[in-house]
Tab-separated table of C-alpha atoms and ligand atoms in Angstrom:
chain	number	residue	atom	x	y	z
A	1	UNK	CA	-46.676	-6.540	20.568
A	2	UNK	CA	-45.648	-6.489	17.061
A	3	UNK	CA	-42.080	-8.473	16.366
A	4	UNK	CA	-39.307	-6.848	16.192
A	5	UNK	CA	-37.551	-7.388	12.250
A	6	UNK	CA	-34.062	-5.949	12.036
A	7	UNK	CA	-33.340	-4.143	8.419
A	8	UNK	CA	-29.960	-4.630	7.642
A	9	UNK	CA	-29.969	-2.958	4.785
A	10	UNK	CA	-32.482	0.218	3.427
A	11	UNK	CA	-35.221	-1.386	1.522
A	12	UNK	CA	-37.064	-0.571	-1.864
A	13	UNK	CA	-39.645	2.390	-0.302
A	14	UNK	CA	-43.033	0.806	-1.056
A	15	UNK	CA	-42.059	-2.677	0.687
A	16	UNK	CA	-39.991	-0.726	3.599
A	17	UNK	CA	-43.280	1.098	4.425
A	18	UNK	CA	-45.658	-1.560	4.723
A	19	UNK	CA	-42.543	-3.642	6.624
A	20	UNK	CA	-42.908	-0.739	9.030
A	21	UNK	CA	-46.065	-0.002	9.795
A	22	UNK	CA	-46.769	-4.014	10.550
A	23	UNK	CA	-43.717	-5.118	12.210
A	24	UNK	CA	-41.218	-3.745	15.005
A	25	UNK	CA	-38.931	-2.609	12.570
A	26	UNK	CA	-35.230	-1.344	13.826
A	27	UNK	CA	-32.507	-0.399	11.145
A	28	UNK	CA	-29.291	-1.422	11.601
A	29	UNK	CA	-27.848	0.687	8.233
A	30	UNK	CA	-28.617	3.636	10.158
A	31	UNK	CA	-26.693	2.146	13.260
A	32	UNK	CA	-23.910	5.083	14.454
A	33	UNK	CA	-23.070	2.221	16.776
A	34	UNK	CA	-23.268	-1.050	15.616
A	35	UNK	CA	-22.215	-2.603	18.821
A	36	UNK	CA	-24.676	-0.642	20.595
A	37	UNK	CA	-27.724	-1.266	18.111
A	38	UNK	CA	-27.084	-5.217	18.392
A	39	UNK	CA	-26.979	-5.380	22.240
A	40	UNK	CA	-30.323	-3.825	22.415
A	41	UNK	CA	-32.196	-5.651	19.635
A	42	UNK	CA	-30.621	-9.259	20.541
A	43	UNK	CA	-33.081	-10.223	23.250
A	44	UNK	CA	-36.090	-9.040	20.886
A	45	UNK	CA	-35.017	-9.655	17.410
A	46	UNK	CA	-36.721	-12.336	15.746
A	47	UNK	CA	-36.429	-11.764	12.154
A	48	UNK	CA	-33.981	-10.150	9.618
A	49	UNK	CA	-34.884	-8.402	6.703
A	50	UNK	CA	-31.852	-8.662	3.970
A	51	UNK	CA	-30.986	-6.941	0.823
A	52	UNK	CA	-28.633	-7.866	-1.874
A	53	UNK	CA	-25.201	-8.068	-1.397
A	54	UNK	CA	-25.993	-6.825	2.216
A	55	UNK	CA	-26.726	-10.454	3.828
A	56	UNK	CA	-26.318	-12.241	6.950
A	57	UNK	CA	-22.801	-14.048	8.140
A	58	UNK	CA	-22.685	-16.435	11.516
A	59	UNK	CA	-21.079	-13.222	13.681
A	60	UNK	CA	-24.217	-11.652	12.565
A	61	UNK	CA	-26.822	-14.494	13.303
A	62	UNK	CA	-24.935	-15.303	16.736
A	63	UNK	CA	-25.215	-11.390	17.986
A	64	UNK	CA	-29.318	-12.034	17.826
A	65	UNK	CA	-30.041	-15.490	19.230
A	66	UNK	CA	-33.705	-15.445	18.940
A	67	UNK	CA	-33.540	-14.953	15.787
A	68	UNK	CA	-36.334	-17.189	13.823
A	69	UNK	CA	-36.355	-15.979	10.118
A	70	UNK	CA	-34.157	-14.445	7.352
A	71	UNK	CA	-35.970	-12.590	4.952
A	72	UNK	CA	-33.881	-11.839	2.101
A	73	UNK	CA	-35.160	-9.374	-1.132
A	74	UNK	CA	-33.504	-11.124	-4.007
A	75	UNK	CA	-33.156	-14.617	-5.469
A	76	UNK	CA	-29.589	-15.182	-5.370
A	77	UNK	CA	-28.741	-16.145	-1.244
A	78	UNK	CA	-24.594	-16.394	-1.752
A	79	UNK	CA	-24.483	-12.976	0.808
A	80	UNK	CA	-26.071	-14.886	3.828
A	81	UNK	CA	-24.254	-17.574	5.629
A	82	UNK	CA	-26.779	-20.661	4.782
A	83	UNK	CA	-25.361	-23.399	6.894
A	84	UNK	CA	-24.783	-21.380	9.583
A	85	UNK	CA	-28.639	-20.443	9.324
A	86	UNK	CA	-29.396	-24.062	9.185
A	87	UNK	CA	-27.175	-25.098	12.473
A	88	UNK	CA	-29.111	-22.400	14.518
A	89	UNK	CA	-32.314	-23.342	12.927
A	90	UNK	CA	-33.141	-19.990	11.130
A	91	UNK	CA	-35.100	-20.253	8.038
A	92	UNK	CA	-34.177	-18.171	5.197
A	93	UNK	CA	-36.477	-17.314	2.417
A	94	UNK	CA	-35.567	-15.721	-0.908
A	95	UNK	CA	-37.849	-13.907	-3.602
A	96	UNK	CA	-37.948	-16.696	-6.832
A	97	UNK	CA	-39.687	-16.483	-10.105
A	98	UNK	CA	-41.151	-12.673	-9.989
A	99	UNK	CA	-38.262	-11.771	-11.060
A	100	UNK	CA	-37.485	-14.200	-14.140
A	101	UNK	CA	-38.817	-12.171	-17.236
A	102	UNK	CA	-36.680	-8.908	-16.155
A	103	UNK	CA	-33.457	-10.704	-15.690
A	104	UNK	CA	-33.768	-12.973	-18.939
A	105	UNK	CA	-35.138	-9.193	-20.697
A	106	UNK	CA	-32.016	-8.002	-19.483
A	107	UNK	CA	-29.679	-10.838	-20.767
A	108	UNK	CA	-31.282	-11.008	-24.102
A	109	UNK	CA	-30.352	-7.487	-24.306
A	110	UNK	CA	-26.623	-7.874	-23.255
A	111	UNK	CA	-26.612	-10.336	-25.961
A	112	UNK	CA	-27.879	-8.350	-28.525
A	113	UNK	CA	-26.027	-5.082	-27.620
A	114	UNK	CA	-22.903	-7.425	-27.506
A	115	UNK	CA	-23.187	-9.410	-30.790
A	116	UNK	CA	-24.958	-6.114	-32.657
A	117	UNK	CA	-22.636	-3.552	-30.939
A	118	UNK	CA	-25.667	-1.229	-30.789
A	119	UNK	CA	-24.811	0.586	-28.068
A	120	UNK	CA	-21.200	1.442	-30.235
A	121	UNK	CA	-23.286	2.387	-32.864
A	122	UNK	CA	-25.956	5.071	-31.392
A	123	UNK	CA	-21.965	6.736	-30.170
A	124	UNK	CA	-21.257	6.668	-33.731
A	125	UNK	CA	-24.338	8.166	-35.272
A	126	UNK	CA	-24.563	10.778	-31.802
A	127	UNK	CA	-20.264	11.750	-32.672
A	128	UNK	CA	-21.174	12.648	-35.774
A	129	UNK	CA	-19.615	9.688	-37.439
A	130	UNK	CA	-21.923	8.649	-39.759
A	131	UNK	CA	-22.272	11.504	-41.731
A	132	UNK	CA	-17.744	12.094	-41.848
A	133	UNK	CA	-16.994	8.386	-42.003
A	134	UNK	CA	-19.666	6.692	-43.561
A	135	UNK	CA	-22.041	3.276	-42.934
A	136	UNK	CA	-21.165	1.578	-38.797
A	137	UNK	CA	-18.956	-1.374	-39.249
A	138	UNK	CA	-20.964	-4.670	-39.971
A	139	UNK	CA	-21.204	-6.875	-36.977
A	140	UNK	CA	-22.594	-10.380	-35.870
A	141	UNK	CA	-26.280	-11.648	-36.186
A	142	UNK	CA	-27.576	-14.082	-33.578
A	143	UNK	CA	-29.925	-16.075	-35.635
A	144	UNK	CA	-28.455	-19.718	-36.215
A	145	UNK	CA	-26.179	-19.018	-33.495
A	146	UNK	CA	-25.869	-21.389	-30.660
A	147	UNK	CA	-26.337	-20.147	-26.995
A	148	UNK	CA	-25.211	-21.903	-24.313
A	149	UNK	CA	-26.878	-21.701	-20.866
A	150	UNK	CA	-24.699	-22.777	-17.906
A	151	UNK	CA	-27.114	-23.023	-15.447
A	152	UNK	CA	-30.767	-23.763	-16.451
A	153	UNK	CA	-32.973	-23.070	-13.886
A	154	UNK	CA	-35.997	-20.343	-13.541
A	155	UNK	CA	-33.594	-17.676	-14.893
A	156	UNK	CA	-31.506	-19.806	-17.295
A	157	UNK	CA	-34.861	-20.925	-18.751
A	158	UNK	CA	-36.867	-17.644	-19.431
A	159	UNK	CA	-33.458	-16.497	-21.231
A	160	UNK	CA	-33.199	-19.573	-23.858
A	161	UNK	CA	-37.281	-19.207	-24.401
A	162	UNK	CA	-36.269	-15.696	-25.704
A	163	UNK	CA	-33.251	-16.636	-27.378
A	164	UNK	CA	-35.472	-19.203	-29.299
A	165	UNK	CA	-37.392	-16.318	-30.302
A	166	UNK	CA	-34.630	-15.067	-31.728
A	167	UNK	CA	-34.110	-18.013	-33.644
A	168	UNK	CA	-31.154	-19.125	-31.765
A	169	UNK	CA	-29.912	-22.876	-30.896
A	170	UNK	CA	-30.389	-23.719	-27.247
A	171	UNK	CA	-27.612	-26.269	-25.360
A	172	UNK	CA	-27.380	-26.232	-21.650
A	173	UNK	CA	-25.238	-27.331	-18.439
A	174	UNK	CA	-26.671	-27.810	-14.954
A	175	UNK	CA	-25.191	-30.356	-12.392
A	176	UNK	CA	-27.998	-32.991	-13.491
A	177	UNK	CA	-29.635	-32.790	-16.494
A	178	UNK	CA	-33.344	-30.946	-16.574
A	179	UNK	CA	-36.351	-32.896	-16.857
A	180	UNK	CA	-38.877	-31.965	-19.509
A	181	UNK	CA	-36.751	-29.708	-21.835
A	182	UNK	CA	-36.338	-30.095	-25.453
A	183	UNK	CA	-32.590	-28.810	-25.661
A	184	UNK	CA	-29.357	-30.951	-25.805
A	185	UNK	CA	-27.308	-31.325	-22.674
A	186	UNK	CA	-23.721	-31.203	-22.403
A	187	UNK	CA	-21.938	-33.292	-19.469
A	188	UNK	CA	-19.687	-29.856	-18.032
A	189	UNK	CA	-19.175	-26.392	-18.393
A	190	UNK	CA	-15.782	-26.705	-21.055
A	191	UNK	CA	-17.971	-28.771	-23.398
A	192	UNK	CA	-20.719	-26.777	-23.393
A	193	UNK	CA	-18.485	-23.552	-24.187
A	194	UNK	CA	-17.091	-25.725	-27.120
A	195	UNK	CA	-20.516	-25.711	-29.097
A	196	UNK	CA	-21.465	-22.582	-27.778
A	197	UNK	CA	-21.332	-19.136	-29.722
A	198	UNK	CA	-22.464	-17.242	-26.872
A	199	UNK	CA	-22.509	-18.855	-23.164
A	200	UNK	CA	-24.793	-17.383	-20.711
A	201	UNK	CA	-23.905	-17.532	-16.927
A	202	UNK	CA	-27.586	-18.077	-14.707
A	203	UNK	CA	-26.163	-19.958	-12.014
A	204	UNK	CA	-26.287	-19.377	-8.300
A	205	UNK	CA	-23.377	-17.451	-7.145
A	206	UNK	CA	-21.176	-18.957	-3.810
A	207	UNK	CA	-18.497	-21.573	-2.978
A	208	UNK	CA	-20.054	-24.186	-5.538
A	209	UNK	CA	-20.029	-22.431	-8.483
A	210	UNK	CA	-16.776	-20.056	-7.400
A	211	UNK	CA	-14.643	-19.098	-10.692
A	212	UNK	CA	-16.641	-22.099	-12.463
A	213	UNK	CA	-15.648	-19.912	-15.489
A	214	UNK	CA	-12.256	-19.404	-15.825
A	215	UNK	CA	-9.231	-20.084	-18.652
A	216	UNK	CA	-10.758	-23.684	-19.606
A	217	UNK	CA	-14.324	-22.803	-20.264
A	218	UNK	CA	-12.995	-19.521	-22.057
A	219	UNK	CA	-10.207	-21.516	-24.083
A	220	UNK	CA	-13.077	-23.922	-25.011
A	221	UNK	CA	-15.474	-20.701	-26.015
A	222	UNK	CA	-12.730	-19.410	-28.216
A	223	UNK	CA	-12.020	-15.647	-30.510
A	224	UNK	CA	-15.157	-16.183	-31.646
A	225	UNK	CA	-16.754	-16.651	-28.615
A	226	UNK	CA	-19.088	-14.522	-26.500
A	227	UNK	CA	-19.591	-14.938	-22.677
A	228	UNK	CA	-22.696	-13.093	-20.722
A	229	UNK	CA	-23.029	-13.264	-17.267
A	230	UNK	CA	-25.853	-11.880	-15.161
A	231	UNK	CA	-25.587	-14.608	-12.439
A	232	UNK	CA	-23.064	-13.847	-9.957
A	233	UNK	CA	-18.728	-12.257	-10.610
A	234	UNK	CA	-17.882	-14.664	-8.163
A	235	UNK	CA	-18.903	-17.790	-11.012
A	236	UNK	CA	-16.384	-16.142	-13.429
A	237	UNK	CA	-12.521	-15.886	-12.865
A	238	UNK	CA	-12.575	-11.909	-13.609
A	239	UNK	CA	-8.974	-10.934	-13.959
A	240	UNK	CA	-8.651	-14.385	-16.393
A	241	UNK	CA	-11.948	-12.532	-18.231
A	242	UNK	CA	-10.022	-9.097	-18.111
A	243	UNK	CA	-6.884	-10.303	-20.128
A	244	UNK	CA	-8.900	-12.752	-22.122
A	245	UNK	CA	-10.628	-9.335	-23.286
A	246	UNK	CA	-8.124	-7.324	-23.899
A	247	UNK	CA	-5.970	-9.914	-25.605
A	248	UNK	CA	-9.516	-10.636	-27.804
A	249	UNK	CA	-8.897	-14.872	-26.771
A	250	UNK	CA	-12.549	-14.465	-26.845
A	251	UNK	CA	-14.952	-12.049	-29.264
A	252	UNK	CA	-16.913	-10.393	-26.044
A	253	UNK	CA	-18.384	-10.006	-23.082
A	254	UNK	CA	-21.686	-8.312	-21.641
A	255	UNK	CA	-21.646	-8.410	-17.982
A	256	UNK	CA	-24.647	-7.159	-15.234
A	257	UNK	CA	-22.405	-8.451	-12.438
A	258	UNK	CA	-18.664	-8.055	-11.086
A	259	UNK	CA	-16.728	-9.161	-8.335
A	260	UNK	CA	-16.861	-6.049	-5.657
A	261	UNK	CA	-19.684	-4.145	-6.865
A	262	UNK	CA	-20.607	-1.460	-7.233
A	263	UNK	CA	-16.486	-0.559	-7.469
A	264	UNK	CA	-15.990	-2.541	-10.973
A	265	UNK	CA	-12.454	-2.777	-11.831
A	266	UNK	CA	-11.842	0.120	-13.807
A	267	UNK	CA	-9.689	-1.994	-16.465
A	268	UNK	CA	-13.590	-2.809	-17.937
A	269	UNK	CA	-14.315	0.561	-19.117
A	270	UNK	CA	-11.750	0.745	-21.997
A	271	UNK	CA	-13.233	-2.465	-23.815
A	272	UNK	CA	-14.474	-1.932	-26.600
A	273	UNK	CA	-15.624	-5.238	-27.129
A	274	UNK	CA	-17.604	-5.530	-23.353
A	275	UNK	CA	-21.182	-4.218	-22.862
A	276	UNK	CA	-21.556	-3.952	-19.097
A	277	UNK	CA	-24.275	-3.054	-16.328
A	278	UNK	CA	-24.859	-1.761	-13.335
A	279	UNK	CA	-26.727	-5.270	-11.629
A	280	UNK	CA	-30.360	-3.977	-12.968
A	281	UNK	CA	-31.167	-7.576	-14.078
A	282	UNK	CA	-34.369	-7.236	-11.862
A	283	UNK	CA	-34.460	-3.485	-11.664
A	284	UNK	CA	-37.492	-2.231	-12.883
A	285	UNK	CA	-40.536	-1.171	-10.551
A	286	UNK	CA	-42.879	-3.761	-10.975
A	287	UNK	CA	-40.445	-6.390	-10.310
A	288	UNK	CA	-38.719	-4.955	-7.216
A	289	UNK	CA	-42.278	-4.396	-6.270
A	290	UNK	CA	-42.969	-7.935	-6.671
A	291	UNK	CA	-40.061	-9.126	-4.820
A	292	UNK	CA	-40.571	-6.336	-1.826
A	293	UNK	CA	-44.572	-7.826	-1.662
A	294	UNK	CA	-42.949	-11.620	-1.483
A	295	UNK	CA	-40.129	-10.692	0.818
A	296	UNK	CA	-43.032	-9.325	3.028
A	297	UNK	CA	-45.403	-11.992	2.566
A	298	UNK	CA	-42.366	-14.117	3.847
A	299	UNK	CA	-42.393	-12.479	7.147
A	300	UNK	CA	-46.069	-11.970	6.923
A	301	UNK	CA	-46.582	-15.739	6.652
A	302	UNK	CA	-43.925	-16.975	9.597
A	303	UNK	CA	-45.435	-14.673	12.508
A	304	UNK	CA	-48.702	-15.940	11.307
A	305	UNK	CA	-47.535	-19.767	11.879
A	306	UNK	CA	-48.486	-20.505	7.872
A	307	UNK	CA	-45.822	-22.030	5.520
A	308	UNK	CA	-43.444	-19.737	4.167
A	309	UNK	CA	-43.789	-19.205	0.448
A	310	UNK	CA	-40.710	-19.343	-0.955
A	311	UNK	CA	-38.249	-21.192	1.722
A	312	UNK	CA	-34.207	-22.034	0.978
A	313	UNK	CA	-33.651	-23.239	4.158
B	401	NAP	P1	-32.483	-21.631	-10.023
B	401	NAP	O1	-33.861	-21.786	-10.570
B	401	NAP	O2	-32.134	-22.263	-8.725
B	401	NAP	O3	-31.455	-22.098	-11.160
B	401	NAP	C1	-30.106	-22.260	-10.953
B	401	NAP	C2	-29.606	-23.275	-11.992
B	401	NAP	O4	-28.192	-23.388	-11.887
B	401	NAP	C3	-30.198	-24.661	-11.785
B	401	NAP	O5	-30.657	-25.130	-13.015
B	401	NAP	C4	-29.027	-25.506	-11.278
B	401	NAP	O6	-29.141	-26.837	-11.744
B	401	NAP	C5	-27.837	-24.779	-11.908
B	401	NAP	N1	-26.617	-24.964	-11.128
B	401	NAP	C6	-26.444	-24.812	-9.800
B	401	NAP	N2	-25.179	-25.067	-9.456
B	401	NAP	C7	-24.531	-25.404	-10.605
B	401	NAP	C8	-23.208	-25.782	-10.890
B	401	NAP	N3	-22.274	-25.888	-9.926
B	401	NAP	N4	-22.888	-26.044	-12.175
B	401	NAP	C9	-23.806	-25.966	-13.149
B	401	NAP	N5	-25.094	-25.608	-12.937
B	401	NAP	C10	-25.443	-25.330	-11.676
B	401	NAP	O7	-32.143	-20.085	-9.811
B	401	NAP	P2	-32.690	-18.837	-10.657
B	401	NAP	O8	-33.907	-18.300	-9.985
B	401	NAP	O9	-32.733	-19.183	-12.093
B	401	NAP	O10	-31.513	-17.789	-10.355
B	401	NAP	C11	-30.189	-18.051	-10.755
B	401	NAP	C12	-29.241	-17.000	-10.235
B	401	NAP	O11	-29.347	-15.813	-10.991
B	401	NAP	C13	-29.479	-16.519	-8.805
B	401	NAP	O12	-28.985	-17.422	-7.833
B	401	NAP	C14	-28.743	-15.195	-8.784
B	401	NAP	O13	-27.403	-15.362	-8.367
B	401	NAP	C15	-28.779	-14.753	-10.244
B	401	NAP	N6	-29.617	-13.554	-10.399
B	401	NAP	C16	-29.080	-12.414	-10.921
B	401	NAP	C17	-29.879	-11.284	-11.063
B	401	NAP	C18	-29.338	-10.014	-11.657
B	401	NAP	O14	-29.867	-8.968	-11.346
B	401	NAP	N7	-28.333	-10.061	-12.490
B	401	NAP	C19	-31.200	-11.313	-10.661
B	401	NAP	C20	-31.720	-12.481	-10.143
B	401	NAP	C21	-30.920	-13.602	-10.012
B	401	NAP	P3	-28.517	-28.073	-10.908
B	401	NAP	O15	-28.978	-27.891	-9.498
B	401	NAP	O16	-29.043	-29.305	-11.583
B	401	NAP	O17	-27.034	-27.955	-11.057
């Protein structure tokens, strides 16, 4: 008898496949009665399968209690309940490291599109304004500029390798300081924004790090400051963010990630001086694939009785 693996969410296609053809697989997305669904899997279900924002809360975990394993498709685990998992002794395993060179691609670009404005001026050229009004407006060059990584882990690292490339200063915040890097630390997040010229948000989202950018750290970062996040919205006080924009307290801001996504406050779209994103820090196919093949490899591993590959809890 193969397992039984609930899906609470639709997966990527390739990785939902194989999921199904080697597992028990019941989805609880296509539910018409939760209720219903949950009564029937609970004495079976021994694994979940989660997806982004759609994660795994104690009500959840206490509707299936043979539940063994949490396998979530993403890095970031602030959408399942971890202590909970840990009372009830359910591991959870996350999806680390494929994923590094797309997100820190993507944040590289949200800097350059924010301190270059190129995405204002391909509008220009495409209105016709470059012929009627003449040269795009100069803008700001990130070479000799400092960047500022709060939160420099896997992600945080890949993105101040690039911005090195780029000829760009490197300072960086974590809780403790990181063994075996060459940059210069700074003790918390206001002090780093101070010698920063663009701060870069790459830690985990949750409780900890809740609104760990808010009117300080943005004060400290200043008119001339940018801020990019492609960590979590919860780590950044976004209606502080939202006036600090549109009262230009700081230069910019190019954002992959919002509190309530995918419904971003609307108030974003008439900055001119925000570049913002869907959430495709990871998006492109042979990443997702990656993370679908480790997600599975997860499961793969615990009904096999190995050790899981990449374990949180
Ligand atoms: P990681 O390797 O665990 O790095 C996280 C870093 O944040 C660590 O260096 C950690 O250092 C630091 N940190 C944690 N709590 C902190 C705090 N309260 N204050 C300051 N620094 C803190 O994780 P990762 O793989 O780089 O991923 C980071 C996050 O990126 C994920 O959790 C996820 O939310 C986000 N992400 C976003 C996308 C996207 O599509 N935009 C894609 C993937 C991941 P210390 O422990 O020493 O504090």
């Amino acid at each position: 008898m193969k397992p039984v693996v609930v899906l609470v969410a639709r997966l990527l296609e390739k990785t939902q496949a194989l999921l199904e053809a080697e597992f028990d697989a019941r989805r609880l997305y296509e539910a018409a009665d939760r209720e219903a669904f949950l009564r029937e899997v609970a004495p079976v279900a021994r694994a979940l399968a989660t997806f982004g924002a759609a994660g795994a809360d104690a009500a959840l975990m206490d509707r299936l209690p043979r539940l063994e394993l949490i396998a979530h498709f993403g890095v970031g685990v602030d959408a399942i309940d971890l202590d909970a998992a840990r009372a009830r002794g359910i591991a959870v395993t996350n999806t680390p490291g494929v994923l590094d060179d797309c997100v820190a691609d993507t944040a590289l670009s949200l800097v350059l599109n924010l301190l270059r404005r190129f995405p204002q001026a391909e509008r220009y050229l495409r209105e016709g304004r470059w012929a009627r009004q003449g040269a795009f407006p100069l803008t700001t060059a990130l070479a000799g500029k400092t960047m500022g990584l709060l939160g420099l882990g896997r992600i945080g690292e890949a993105i101040a390798r690039r911005a090195e490339a780029f000829r760009m200063r490197i300072r960086y915040h974590n809780r403790r300081p990181k063994a075996g890097v060459p940059w210069p630390y700074d003790p918390d997040p206001v002090a780093l924004a101070q010698h920063s010229d663009v701060l870069v948000v790459a830690t985990p989202g949750g409780p900890e790090t809740a609104r760990l950018v808010g009117a300080a750290v943005l004060d400290a970062l200043g008119p001339e400051g940018f801020l990019v996040n492609i960590a979590r919205g919860s780590v950044v006080d976004e209606p502080v963010l939202l006036r600090y924009l549109q009262e230009r307290r700081i230069a910019g801001a190019g954002l992959d990630v919002f509190d309530n996504e995918p419904n971003v406050d609307p108030a974003f779209f008439a900055l001119e001086n925000a570049v913002l994103y869907p959430h495709v820090g990871s998006a492109s196919e042979e990443t997702r694939t990656a993370m679908g093949m480790l997600q599975l490899e997860n499961l793969r591993a615990h009904f096999a009785g190995r050790a899981l590959p990449s374990r949180v809890v």
